[in-house]
PDB file of C-alpha atoms and ligand atoms in Angstrom:
ATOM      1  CA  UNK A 282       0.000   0.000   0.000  1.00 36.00           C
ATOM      2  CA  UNK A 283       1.738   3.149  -1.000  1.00 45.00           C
ATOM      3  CA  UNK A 284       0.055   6.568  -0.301  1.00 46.00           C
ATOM      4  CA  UNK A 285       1.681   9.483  -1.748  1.00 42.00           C
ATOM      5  CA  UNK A 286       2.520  11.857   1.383  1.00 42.00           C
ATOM      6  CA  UNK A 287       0.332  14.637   1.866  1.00 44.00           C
ATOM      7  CA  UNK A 288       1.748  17.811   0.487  1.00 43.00           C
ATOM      8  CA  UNK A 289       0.531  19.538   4.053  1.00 50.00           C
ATOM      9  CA  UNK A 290      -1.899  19.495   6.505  1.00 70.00           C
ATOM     10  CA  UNK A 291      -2.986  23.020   5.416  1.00 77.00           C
ATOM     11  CA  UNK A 292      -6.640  23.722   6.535  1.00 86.00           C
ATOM     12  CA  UNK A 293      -8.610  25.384   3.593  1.00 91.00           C
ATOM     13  CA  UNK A 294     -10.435  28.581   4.696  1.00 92.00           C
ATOM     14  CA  UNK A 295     -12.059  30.949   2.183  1.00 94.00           C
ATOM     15  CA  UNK A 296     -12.907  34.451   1.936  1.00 94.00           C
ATOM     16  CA  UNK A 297     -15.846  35.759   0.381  1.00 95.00           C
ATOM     17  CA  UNK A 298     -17.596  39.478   1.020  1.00 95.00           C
ATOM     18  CA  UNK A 299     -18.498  42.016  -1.332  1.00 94.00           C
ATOM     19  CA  UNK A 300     -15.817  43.098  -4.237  1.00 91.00           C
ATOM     20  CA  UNK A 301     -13.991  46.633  -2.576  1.00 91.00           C
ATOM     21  CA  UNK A 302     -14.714  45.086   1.242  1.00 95.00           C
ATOM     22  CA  UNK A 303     -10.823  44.457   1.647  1.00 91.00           C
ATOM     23  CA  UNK A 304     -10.291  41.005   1.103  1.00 91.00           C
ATOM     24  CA  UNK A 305      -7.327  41.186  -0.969  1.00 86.00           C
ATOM     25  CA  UNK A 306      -6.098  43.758   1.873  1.00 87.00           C
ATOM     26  CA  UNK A 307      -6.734  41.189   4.378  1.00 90.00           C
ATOM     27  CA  UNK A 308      -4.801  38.383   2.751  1.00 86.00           C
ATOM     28  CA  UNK A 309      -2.137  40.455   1.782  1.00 82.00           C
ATOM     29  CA  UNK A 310      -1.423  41.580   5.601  1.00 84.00           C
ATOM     30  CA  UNK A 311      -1.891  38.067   6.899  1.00 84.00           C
ATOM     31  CA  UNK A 312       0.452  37.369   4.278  1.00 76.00           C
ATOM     32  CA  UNK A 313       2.763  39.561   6.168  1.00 70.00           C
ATOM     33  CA  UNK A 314       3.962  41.105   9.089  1.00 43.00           C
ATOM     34  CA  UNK A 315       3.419  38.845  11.855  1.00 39.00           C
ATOM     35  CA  UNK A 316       2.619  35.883  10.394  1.00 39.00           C
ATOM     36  CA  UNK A 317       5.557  34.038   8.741  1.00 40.00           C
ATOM     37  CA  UNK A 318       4.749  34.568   4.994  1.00 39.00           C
ATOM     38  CA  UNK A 319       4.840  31.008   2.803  1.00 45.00           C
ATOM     39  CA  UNK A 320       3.511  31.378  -0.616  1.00 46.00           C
ATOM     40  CA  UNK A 321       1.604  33.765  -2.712  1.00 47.00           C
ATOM     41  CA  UNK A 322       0.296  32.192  -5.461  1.00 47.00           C
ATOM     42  CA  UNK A 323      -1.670  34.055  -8.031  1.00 45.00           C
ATOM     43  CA  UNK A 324      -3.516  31.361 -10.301  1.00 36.00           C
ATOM     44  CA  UNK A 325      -6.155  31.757 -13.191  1.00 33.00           C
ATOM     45  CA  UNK A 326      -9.159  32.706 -10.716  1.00 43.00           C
ATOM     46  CA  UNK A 327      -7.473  32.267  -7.271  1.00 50.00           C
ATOM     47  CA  UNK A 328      -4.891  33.622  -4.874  1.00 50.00           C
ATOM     48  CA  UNK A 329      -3.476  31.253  -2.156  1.00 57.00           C
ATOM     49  CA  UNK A 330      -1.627  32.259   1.209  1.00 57.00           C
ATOM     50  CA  UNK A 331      -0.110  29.883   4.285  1.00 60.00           C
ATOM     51  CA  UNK A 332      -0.406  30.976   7.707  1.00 61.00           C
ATOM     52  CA  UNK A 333       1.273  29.303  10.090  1.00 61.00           C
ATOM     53  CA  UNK A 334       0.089  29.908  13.570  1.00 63.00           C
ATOM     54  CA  UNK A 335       1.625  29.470  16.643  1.00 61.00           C
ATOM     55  CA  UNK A 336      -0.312  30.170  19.843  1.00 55.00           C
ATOM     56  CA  UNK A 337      -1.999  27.381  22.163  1.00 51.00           C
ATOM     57  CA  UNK A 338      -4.148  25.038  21.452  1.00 53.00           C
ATOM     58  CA  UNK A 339      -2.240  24.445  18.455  1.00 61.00           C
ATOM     59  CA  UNK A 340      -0.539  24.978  15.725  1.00 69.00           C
ATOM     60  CA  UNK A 341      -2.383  25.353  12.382  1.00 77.00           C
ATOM     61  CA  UNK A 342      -1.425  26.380   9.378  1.00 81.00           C
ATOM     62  CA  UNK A 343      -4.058  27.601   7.112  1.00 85.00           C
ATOM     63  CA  UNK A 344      -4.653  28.077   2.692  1.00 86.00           C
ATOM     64  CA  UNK A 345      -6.253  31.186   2.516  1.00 89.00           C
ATOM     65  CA  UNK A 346      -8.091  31.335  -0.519  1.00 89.00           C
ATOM     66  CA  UNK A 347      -8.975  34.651  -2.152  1.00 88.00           C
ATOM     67  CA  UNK A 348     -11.559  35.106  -5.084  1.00 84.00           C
ATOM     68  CA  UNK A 349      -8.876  37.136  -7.138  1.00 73.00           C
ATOM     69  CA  UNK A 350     -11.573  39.721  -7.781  1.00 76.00           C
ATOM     70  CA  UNK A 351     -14.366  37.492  -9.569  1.00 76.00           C
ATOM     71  CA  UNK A 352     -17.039  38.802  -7.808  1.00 81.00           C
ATOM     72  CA  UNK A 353     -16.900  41.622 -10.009  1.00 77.00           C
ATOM     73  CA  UNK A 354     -18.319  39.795 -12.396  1.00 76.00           C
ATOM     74  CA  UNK A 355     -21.565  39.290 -10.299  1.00 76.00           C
ATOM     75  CA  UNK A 356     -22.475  37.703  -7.465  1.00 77.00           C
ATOM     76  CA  UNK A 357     -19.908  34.709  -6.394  1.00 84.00           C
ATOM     77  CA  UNK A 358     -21.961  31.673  -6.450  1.00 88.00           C
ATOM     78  CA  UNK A 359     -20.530  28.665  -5.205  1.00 89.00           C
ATOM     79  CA  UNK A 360     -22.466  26.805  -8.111  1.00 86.00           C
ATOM     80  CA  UNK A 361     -20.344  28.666 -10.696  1.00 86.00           C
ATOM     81  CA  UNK A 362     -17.108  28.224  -8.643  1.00 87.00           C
ATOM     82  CA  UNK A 363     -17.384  24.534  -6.860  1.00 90.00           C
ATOM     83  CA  UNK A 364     -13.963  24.210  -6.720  1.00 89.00           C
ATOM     84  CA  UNK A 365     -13.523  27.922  -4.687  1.00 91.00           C
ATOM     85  CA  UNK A 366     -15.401  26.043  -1.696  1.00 94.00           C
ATOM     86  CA  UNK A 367     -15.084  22.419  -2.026  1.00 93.00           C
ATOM     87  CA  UNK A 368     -13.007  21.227   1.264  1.00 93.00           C
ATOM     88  CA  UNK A 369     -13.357  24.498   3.054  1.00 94.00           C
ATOM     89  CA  UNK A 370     -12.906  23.755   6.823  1.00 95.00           C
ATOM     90  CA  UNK A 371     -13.145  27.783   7.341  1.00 95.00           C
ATOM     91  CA  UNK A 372     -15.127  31.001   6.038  1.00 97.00           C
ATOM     92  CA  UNK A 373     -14.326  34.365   6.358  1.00 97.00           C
ATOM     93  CA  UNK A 374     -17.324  36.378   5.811  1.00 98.00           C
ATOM     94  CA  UNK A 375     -15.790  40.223   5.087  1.00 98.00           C
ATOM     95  CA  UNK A 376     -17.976  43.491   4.844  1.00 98.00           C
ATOM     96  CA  UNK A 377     -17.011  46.907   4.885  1.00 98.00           C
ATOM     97  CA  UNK A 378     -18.494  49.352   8.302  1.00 98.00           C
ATOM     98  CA  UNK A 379     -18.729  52.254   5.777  1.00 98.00           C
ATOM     99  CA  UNK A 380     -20.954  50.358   3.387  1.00 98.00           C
ATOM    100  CA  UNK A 381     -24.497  49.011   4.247  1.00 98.00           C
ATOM    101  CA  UNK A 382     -24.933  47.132   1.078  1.00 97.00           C
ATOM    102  CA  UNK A 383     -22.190  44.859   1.738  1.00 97.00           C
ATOM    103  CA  UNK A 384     -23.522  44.231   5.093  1.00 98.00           C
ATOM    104  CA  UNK A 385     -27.211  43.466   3.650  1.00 97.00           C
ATOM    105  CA  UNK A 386     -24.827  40.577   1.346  1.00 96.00           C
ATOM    106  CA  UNK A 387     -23.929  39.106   4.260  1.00 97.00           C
ATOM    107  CA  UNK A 388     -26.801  37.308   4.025  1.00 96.00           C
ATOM    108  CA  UNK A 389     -26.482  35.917   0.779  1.00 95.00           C
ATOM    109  CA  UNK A 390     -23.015  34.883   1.335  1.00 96.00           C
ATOM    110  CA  UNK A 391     -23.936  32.835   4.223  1.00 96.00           C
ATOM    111  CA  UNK A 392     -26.441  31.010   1.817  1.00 95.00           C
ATOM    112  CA  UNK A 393     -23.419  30.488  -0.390  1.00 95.00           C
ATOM    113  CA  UNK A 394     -21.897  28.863   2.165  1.00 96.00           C
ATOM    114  CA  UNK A 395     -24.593  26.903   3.989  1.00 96.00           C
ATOM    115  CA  UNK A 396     -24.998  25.788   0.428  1.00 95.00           C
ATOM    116  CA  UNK A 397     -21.990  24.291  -0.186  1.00 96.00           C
ATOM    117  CA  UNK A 398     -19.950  23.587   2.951  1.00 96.00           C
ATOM    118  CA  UNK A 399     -22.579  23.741   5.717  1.00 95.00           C
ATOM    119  CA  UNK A 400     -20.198  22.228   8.049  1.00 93.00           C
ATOM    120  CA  UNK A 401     -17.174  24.916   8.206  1.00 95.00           C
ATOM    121  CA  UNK A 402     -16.690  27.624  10.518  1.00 96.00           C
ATOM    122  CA  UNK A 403     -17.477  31.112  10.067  1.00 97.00           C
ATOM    123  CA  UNK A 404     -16.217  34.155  11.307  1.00 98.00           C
ATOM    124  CA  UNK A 405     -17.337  37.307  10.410  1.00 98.00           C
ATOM    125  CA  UNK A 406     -15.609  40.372   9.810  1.00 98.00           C
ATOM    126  CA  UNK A 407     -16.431  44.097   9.668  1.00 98.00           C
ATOM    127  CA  UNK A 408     -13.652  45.651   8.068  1.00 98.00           C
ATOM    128  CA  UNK A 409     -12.233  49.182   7.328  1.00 97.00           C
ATOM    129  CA  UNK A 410     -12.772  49.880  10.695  1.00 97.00           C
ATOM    130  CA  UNK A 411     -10.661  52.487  10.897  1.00 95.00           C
ATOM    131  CA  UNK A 412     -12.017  54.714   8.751  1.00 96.00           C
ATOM    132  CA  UNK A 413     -14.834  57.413  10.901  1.00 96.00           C
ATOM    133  CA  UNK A 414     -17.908  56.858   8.779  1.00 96.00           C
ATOM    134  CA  UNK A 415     -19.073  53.607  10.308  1.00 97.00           C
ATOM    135  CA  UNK A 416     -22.993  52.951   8.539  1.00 98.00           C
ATOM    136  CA  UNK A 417     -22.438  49.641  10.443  1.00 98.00           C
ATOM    137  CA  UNK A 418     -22.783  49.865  14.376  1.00 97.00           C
ATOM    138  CA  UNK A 419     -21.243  47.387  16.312  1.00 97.00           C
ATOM    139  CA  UNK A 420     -24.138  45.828  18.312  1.00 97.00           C
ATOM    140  CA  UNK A 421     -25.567  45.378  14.388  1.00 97.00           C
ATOM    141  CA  UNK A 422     -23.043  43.342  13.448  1.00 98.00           C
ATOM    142  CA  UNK A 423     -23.082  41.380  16.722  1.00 98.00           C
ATOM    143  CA  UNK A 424     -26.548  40.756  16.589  1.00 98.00           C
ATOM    144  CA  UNK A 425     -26.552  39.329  13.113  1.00 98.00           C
ATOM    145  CA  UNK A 426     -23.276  37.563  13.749  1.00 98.00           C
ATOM    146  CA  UNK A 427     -25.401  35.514  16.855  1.00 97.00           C
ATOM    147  CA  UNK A 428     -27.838  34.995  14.358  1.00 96.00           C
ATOM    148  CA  UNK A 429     -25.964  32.713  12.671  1.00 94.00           C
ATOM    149  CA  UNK A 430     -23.632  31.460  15.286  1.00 93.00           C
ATOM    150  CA  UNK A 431     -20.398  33.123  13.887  1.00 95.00           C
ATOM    151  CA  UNK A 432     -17.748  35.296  15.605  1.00 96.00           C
ATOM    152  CA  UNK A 433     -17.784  39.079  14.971  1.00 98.00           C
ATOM    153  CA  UNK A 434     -14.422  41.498  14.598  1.00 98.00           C
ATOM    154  CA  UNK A 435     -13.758  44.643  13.577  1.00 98.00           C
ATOM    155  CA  UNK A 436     -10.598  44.546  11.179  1.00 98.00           C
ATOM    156  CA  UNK A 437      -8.653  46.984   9.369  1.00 95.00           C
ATOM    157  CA  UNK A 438      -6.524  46.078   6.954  1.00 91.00           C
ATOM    158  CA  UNK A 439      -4.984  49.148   6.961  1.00 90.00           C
ATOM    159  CA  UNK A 440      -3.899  49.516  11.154  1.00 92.00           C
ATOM    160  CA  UNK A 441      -4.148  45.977  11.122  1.00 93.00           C
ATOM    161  CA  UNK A 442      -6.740  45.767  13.856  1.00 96.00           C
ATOM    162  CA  UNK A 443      -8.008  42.431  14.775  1.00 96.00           C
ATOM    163  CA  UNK A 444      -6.314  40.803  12.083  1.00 93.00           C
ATOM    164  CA  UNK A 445      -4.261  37.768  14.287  1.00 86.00           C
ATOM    165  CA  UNK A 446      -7.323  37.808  16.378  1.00 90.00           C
ATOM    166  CA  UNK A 447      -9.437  36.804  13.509  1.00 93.00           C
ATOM    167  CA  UNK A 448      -6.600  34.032  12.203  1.00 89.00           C
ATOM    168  CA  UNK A 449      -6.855  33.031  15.892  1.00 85.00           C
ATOM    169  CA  UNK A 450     -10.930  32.867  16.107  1.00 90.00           C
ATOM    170  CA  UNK A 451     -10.322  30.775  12.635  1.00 91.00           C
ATOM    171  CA  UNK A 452      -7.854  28.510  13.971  1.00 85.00           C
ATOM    172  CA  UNK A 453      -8.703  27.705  16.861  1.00 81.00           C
ATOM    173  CA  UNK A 454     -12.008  26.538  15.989  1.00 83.00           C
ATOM    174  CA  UNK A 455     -11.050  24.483  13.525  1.00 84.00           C
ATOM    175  CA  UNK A 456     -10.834  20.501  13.761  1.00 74.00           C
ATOM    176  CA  UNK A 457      -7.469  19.079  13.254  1.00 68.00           C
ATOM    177  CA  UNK A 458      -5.679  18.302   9.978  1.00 64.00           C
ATOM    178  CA  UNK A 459      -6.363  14.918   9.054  1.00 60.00           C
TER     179      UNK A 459
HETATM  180  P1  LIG B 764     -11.644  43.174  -2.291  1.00 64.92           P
HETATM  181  O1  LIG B 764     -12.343  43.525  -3.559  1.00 64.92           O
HETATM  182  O2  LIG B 764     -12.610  42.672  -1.264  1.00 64.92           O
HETATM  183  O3  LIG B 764     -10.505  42.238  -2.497  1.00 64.92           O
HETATM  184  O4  LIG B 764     -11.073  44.540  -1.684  1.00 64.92           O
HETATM  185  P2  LIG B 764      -9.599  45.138  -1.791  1.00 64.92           P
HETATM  186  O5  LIG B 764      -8.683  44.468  -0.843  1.00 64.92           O
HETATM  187  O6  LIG B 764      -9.182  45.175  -3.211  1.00 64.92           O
HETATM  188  O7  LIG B 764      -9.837  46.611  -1.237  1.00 64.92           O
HETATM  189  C1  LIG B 764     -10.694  47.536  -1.877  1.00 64.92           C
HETATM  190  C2  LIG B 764     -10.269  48.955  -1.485  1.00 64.92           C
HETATM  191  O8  LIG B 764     -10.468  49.158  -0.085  1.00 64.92           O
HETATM  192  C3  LIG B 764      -8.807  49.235  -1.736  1.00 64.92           C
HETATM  193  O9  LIG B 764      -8.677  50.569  -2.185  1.00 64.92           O
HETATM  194  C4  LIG B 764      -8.166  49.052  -0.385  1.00 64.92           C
HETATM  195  O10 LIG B 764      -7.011  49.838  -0.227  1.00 64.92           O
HETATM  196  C5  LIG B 764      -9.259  49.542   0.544  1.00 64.92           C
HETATM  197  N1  LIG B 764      -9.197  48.879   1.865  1.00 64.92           N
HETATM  198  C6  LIG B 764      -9.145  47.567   2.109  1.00 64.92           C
HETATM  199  N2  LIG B 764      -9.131  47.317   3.418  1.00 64.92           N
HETATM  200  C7  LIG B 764      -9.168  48.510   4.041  1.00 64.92           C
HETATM  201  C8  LIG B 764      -9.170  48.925   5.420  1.00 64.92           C
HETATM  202  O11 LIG B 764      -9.147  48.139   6.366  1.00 64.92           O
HETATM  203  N3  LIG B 764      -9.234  50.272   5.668  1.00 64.92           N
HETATM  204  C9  LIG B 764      -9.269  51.194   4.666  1.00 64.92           C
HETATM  205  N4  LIG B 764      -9.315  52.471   5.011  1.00 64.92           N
HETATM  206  N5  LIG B 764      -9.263  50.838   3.360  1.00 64.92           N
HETATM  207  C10 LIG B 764      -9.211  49.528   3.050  1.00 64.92           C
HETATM  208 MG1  LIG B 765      -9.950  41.168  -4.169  1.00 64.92          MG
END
């Protein structure tokens, strides 16, 4: 019985939010700083980043998958794009404080996902919180957040608020690499 080695115990998480929310942004600082930086791999439709974490309970290291932008195109449906979501142990859920129509998608991302991977976990994540003209309050967020069970921060990709926090509420919620 030969099995070919795994090429890594990398947990797939995906982010998905509105096109301008700061996803890229996000992926780009985790990709940085911090965290120690892997790969950055820009394919046809997809952008992949390892984090490797390592505060308690574990290690984890995860594939951050960004949607290079095809959202633009109209709304990201994991129908048209099985292969964006297929495996994903983790979702990042990413709207933008200053904009209430990303935070009305919120909704129809989670569909997305309780579509296609109704078992990973979510976090949610309100970014461009630094800038001063919130539309988004806080106990908003929150509340819809509870609604479906997911985590709630307040990023910025730009003063890097939250942003181990939110690889932390990922990883540490996640089951362990097979
Ligand atoms: P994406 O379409 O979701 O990937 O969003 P991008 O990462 O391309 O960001 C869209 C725009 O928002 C860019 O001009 C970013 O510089 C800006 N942006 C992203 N994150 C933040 C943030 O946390 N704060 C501020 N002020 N601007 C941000
Ligand atoms: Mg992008």
């Amino acid at each position: 019985d030969f099995l070919a080695p795994r090429a890594s115990s990398a947990q797939k998480v995906i982010l998905l939010g509105d096109l301008g929310v700061g996803k890229t942004s996000l992926r780009r600082r985790w990709a940085g700083g911090e965290f120690p930086f892997t790969a950055d791999v820009m394919e046809a439709d997809l952008a992949i980043v390892r984090v490797e974490l390592k505060p308690k309970p574990q290690d984890a290291t995860l594939t951050i998958f960004d949607t290079a932008g095809l959202e633009r195109w109209g709304r990201f449906r994991s129908a048209c794009h099985p292969g964006y979501f297929r495996r994903a142990a983790g979702v990042f859920v990413v709207f933008d404080v200053t904009c209430r129509q990303s935070f009305q998608h919120v909704q129809h991302w989670m569909y997305e996902v309780d579509s296609a991977v109704p078992f990973c976990h979510r976090v949610l994540l309100g970014n461009k919180a630094d800038l001063q003209n919130h539309v988004v309050s806080e106990e908003e967020a929150q509340e819809l957040a509870e609604a479906y069970g997911m985590t709630y921060l307040a990023t910025s990709a730009k003063s890097e608020r939250n942003l181990s926090e939110a690889l932390y509420a990922m990883a540490c919620r996640l089951p362990a690499p097979e």
